[in-house]
Short mmCIF file of C-alpha atoms and ligand atoms in Angstrom, two decimals:
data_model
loop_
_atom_site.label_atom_id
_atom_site.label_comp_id
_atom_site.label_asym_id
_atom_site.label_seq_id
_atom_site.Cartn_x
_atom_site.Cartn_y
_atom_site.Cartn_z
CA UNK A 1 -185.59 1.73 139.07
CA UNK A 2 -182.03 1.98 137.91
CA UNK A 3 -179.68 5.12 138.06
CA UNK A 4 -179.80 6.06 134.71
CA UNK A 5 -183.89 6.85 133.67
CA UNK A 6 -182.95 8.09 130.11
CA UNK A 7 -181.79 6.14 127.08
CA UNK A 8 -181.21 8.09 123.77
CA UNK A 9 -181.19 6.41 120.29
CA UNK A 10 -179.95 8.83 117.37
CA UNK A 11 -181.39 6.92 114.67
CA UNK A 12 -181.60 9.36 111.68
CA UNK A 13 -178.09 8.79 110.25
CA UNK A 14 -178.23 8.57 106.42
CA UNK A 15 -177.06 4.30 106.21
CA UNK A 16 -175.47 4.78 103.21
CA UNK A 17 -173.95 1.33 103.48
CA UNK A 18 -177.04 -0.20 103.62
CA UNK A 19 -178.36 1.80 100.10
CA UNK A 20 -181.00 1.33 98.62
CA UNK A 21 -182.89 -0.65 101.63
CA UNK A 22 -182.45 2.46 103.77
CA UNK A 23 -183.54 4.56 101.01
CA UNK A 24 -187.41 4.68 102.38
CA UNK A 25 -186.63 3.15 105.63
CA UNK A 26 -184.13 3.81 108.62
CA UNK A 27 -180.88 1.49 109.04
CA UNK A 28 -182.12 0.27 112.46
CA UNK A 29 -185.51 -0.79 111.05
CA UNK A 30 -183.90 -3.95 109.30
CA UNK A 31 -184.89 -6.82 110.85
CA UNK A 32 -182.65 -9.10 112.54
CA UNK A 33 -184.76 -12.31 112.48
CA UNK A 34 -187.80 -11.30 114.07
CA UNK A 35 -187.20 -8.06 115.29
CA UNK A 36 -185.78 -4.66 114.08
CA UNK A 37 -182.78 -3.63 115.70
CA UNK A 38 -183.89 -0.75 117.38
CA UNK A 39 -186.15 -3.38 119.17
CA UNK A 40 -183.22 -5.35 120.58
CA UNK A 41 -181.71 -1.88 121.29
CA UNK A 42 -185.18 -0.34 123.35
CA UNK A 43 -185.45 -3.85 125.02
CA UNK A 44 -181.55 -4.10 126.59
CA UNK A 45 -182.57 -0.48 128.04
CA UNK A 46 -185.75 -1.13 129.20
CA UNK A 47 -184.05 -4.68 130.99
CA UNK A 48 -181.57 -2.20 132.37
CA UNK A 49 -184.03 -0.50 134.32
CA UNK A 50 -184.66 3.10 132.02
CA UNK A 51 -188.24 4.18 131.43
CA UNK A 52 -187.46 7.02 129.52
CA UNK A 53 -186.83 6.30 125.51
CA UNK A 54 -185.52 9.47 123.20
CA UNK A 55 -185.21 8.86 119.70
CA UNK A 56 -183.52 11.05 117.50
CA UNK A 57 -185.34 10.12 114.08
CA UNK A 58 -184.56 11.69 110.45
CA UNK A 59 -186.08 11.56 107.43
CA UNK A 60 -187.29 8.12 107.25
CA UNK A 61 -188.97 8.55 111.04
CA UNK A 62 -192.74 7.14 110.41
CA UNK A 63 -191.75 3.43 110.41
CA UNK A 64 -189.84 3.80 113.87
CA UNK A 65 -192.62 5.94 115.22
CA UNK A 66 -195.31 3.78 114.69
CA UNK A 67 -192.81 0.77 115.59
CA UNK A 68 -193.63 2.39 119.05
CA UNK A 69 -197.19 3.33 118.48
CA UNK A 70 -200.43 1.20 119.64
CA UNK A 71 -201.37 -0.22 116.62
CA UNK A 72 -205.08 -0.02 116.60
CA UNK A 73 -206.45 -1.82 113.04
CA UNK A 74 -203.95 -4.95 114.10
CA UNK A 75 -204.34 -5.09 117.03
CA UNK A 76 -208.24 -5.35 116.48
CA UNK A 77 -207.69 -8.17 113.74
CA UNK A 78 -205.21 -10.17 115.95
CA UNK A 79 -207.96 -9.98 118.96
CA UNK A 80 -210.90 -11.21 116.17
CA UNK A 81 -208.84 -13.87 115.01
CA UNK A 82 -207.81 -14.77 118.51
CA UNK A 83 -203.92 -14.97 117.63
CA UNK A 84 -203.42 -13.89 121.42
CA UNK A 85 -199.77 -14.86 120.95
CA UNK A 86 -199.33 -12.80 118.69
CA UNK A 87 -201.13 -10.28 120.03
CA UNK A 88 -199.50 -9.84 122.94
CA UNK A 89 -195.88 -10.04 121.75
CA UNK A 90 -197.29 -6.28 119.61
CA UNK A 91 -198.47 -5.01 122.15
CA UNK A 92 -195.11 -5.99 124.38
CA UNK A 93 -192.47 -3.67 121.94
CA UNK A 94 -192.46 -1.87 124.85
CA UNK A 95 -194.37 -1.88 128.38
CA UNK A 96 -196.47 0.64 128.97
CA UNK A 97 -195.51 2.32 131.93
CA UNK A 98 -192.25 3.49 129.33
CA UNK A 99 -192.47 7.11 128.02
CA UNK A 100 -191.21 7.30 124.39
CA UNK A 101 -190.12 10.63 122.94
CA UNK A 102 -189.35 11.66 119.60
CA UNK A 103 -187.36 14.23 118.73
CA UNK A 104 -186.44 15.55 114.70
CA UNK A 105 -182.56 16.01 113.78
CA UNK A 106 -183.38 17.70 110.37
CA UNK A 107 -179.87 17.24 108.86
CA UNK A 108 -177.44 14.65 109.24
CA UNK A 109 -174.77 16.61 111.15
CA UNK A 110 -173.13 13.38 112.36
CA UNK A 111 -173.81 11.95 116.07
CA UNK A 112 -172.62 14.46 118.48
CA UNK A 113 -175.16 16.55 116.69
CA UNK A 114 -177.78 14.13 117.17
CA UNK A 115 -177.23 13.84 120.94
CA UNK A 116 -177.34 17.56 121.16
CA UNK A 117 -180.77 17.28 119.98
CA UNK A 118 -181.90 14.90 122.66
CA UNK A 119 -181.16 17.51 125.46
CA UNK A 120 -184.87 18.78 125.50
CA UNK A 121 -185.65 15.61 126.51
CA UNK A 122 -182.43 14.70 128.92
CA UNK A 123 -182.28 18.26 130.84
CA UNK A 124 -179.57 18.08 133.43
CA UNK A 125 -179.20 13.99 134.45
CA UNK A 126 -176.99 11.53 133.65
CA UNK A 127 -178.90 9.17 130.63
CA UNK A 128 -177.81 6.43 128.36
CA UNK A 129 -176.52 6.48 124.30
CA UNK A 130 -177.40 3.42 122.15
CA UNK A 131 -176.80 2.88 118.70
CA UNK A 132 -178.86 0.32 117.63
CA UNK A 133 -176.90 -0.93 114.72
CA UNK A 134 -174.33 -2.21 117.43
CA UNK A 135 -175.95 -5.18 118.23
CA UNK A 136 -174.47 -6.88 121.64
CA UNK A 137 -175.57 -10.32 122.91
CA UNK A 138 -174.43 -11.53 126.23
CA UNK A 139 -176.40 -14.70 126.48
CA UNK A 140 -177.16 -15.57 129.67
CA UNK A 141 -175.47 -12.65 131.37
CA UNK A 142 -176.48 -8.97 132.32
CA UNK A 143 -176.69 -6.87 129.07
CA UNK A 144 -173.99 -4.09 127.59
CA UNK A 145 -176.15 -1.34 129.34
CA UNK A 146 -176.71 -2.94 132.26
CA UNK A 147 -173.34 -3.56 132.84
CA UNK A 148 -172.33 0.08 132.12
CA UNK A 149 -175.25 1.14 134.69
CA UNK A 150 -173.21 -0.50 137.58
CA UNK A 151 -170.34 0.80 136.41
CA UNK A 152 -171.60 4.30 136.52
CA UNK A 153 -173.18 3.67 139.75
CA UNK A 154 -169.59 3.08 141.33
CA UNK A 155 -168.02 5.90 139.63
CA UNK A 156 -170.38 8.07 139.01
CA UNK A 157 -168.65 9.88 135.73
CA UNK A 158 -169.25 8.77 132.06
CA UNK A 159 -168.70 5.42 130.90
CA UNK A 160 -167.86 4.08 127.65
CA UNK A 161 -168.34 0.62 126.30
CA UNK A 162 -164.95 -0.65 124.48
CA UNK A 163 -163.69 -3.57 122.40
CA UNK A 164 -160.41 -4.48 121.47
CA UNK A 165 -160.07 -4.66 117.37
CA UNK A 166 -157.36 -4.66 115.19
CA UNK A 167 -155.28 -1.65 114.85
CA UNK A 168 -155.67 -2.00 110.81
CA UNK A 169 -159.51 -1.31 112.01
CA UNK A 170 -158.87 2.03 113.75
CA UNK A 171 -160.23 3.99 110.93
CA UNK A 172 -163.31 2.72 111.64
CA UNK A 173 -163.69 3.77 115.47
CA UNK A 174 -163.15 6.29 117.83
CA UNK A 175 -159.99 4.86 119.68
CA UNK A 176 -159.10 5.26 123.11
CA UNK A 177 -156.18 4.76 125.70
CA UNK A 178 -155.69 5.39 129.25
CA UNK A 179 -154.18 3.16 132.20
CA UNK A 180 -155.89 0.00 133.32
CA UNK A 181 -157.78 0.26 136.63
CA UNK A 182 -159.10 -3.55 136.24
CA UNK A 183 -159.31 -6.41 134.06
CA UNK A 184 -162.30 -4.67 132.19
CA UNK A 185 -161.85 -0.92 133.14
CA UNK A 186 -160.02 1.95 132.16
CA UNK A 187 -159.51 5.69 132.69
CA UNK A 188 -159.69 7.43 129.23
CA UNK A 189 -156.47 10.00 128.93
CA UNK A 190 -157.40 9.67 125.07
CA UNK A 191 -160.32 9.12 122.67
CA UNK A 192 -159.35 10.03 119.24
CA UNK A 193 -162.35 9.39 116.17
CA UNK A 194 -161.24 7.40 113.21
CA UNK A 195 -157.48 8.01 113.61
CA UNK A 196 -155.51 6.34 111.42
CA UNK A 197 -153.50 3.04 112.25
CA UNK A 198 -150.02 4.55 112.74
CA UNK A 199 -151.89 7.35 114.78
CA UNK A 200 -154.11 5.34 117.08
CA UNK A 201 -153.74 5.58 120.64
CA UNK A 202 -154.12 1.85 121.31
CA UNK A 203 -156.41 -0.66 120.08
CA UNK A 204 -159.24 -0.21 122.37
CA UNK A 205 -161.88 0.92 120.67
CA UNK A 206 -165.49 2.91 121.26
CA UNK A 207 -168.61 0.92 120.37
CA UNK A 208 -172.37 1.99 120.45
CA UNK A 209 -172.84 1.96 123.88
CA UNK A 210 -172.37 5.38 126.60
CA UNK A 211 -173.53 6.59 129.56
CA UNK A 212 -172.66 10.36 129.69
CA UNK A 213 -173.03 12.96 132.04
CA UNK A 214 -175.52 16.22 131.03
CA UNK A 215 -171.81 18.22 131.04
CA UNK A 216 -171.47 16.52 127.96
CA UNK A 217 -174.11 19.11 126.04
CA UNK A 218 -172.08 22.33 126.92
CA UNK A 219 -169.25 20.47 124.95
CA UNK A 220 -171.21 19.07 122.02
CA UNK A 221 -172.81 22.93 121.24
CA UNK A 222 -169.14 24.29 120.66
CA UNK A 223 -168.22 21.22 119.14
CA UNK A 224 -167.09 21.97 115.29
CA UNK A 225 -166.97 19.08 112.51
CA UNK A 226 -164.54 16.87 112.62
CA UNK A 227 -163.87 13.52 110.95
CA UNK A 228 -165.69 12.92 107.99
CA UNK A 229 -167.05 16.57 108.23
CA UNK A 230 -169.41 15.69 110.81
CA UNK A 231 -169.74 17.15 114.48
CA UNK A 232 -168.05 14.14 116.63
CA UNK A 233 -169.65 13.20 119.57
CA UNK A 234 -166.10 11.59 120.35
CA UNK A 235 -164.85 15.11 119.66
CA UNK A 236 -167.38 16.20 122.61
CA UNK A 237 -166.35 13.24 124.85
CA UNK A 238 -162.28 14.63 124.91
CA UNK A 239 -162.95 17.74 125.74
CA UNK A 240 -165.19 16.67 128.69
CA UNK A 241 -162.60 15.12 129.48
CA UNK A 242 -160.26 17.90 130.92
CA UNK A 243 -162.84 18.72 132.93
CA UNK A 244 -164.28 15.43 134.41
CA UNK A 245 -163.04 11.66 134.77
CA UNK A 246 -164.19 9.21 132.21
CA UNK A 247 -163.86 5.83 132.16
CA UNK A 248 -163.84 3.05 129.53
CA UNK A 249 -165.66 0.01 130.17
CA UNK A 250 -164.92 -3.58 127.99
CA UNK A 251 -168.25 -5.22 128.28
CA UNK A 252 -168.78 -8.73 128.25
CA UNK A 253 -170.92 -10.03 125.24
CA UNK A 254 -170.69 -10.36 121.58
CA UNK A 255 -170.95 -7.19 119.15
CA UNK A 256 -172.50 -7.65 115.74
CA UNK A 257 -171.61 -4.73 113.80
CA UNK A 258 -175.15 -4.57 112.13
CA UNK A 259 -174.09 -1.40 109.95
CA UNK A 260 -171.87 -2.99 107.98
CA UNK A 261 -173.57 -5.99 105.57
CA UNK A 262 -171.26 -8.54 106.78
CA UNK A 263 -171.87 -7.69 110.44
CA UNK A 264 -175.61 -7.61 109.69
CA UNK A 265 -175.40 -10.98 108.38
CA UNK A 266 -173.26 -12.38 111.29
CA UNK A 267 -176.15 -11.33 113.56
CA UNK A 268 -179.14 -12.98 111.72
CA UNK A 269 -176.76 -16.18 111.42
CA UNK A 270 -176.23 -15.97 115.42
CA UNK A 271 -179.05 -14.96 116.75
CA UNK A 272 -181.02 -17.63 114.38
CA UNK A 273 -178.84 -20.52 115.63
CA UNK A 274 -180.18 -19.51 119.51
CA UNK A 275 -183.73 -18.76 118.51
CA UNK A 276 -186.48 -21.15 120.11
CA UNK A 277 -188.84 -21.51 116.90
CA UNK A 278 -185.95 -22.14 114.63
CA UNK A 279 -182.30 -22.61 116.01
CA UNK A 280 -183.23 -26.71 114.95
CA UNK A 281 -184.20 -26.35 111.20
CA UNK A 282 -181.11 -23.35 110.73
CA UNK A 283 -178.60 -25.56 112.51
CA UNK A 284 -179.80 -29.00 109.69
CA UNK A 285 -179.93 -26.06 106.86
CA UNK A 286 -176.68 -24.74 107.29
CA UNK A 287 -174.88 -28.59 107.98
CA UNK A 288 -176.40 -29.16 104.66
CA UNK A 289 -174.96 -26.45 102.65
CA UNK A 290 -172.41 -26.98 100.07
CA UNK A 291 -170.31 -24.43 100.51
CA UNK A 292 -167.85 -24.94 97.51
P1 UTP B 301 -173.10 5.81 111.32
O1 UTP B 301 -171.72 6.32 111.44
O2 UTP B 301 -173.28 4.34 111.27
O3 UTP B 301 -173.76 6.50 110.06
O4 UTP B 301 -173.93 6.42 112.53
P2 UTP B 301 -175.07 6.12 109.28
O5 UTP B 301 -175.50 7.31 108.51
O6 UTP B 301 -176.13 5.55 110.20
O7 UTP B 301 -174.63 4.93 108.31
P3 UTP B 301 -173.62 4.90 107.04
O8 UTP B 301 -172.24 4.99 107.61
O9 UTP B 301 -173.97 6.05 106.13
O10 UTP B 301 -173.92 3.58 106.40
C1 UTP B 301 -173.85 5.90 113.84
C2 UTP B 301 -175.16 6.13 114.56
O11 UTP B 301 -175.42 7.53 114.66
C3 UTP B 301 -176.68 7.85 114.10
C4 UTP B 301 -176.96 6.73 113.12
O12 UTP B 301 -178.36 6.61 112.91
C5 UTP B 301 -176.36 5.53 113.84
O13 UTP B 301 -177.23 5.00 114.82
N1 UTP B 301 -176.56 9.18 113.46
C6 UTP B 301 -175.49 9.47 112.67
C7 UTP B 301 -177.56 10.12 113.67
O14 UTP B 301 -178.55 9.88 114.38
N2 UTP B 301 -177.42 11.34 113.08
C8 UTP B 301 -176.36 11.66 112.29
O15 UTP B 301 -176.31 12.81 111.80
C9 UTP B 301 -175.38 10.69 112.08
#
């Protein structure tokens, strides 16, 4: 069993950008492929070892519950019409020896909010944030969370998962900066969220990926709104900061931003082009595209 038990998902953000498909449904029930993306996001915890799943659903919660649910009627029709295949891939969204939880944020009060509401759940252990609509593939190689899991394991303080983007991006992000302790690791002096270019601390930025210690709750329940008049969960992380060390990881794999439409798109492009059933056909469909 791995280190870190606990993996939290908020998942009731608004997604305006994705208006009007999220209008009925959450953001991270868009499929990418073949799966939603809270799937890819539930399965890179569960491969990292966590039995514990805490998702912090909004308004447009039934689809992601019963995403997680047995699903008795299909299952029944799947067994009569002996699609065992099939069958069993429904009944594999996630093993059963892994608890899910769900937990209500009843107002969109940004993400540090929506991590305060998984501390019910958490209580007083280290656990694992990820936001599903960061998608990151590491073919081959050990997963964003997994990585972040040894990482903790050797430090034993929170750990954030980093990219390097383009300063002109910086609005986009919560930036950090701190000195290098190794090729991929750094200690965080600075997080910032959504700073603008000429104000950002370097061009390291935070992506959907954290593990966090429980001293992050005390923070996030005096935290006021910040950016974008929400309550910052990158607010939280600096001020845990002067009282613990953090550290900021850059992972290894590929990040599909699968909020943004473009991002989104990227993703179903990639991860079509390595998929068993269909990487063949995609690969002759797109050669033949006229593109002009
Ligand atoms: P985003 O910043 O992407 O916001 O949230 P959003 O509402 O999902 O999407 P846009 O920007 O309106 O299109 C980052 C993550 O935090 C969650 C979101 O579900 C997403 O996984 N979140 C955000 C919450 O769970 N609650 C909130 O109040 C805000």
């Amino acid at each position: 069993m791995s280190s870190i038990r606990i993996a939290v998902f908020p998942v009731a953000g608004l997604g305006t950008r994705f208006l009007p498909a999220t209008k009925a449904i959450a953001k991270e029930m868009l499929t990418v492929v073949d799966k939603p993306l809270i799937q890819y996001a539930t399965e890179e915890a569960v491969a990292a070892g966590m039995d514990t799943l805490v998702f912090i659903v909004g308004r447009t919660k039934n689809a992601i519950i019963d995403h997680y649910d047995k699903a008795y009627e299909l299952e029944t029709e799947l067994s009569l019409r002996n699609k065992d295949a099939i069958l069993k891939m429904v009944q594999e969204v996630v093993p059963s020896s892994v608890n899910c939880v769900f937990i209500r944020q009843s107002e969109a009060l940004g993400l540090g909010h929506a991590v305060l509401c998984a501390e019910p759940a958490v209580g007083n252990e280290p656990f694992a944030v990820l936001l599903p609509d960061d998608l990151i593939y590491n073919k081959g190689g050990a997963s964003c969370i997994q990585q972040m899991v040894e990482v903790y394991d050797e430090k034993q303080a929170s750990i954030i998962g980093t990219q390097t983007v383009a300063i002109t991006d910086s609005d986009k992000y919560g930036m950090v900066a701190g000195p290098k302790l190794a090729d991929n690791l750094a200690r965080v002096d600075e997080i910032v969220e959504k700073p603008s270019p000429a104000e950002a601390p370097s061009d390291q930025a935070v992506v959907g990926r954290y593990i966090l210690t429980p001293g992050i709750f005390n923070k996030l329940r005096t935290t006021e709104r910040g950016a974008g008049n929400e309550i910052q969960l990158t607010d939280a992380i600096a001020e845990l900061r002067k009282t613990e060390e953090i550290f900021a990881y850059s992972f290894e794999g590929r990040r599909f931003d699968c909020g943004s439409k473009i991002g989104y798109l990227e993703a179903n492009v990639e991860i079509a082009l390595q998929h068993d059933e269909m990487a063949d056909d995609f690969k002759q469909y797109l050669k033949n595209l006229n593109l002009d």
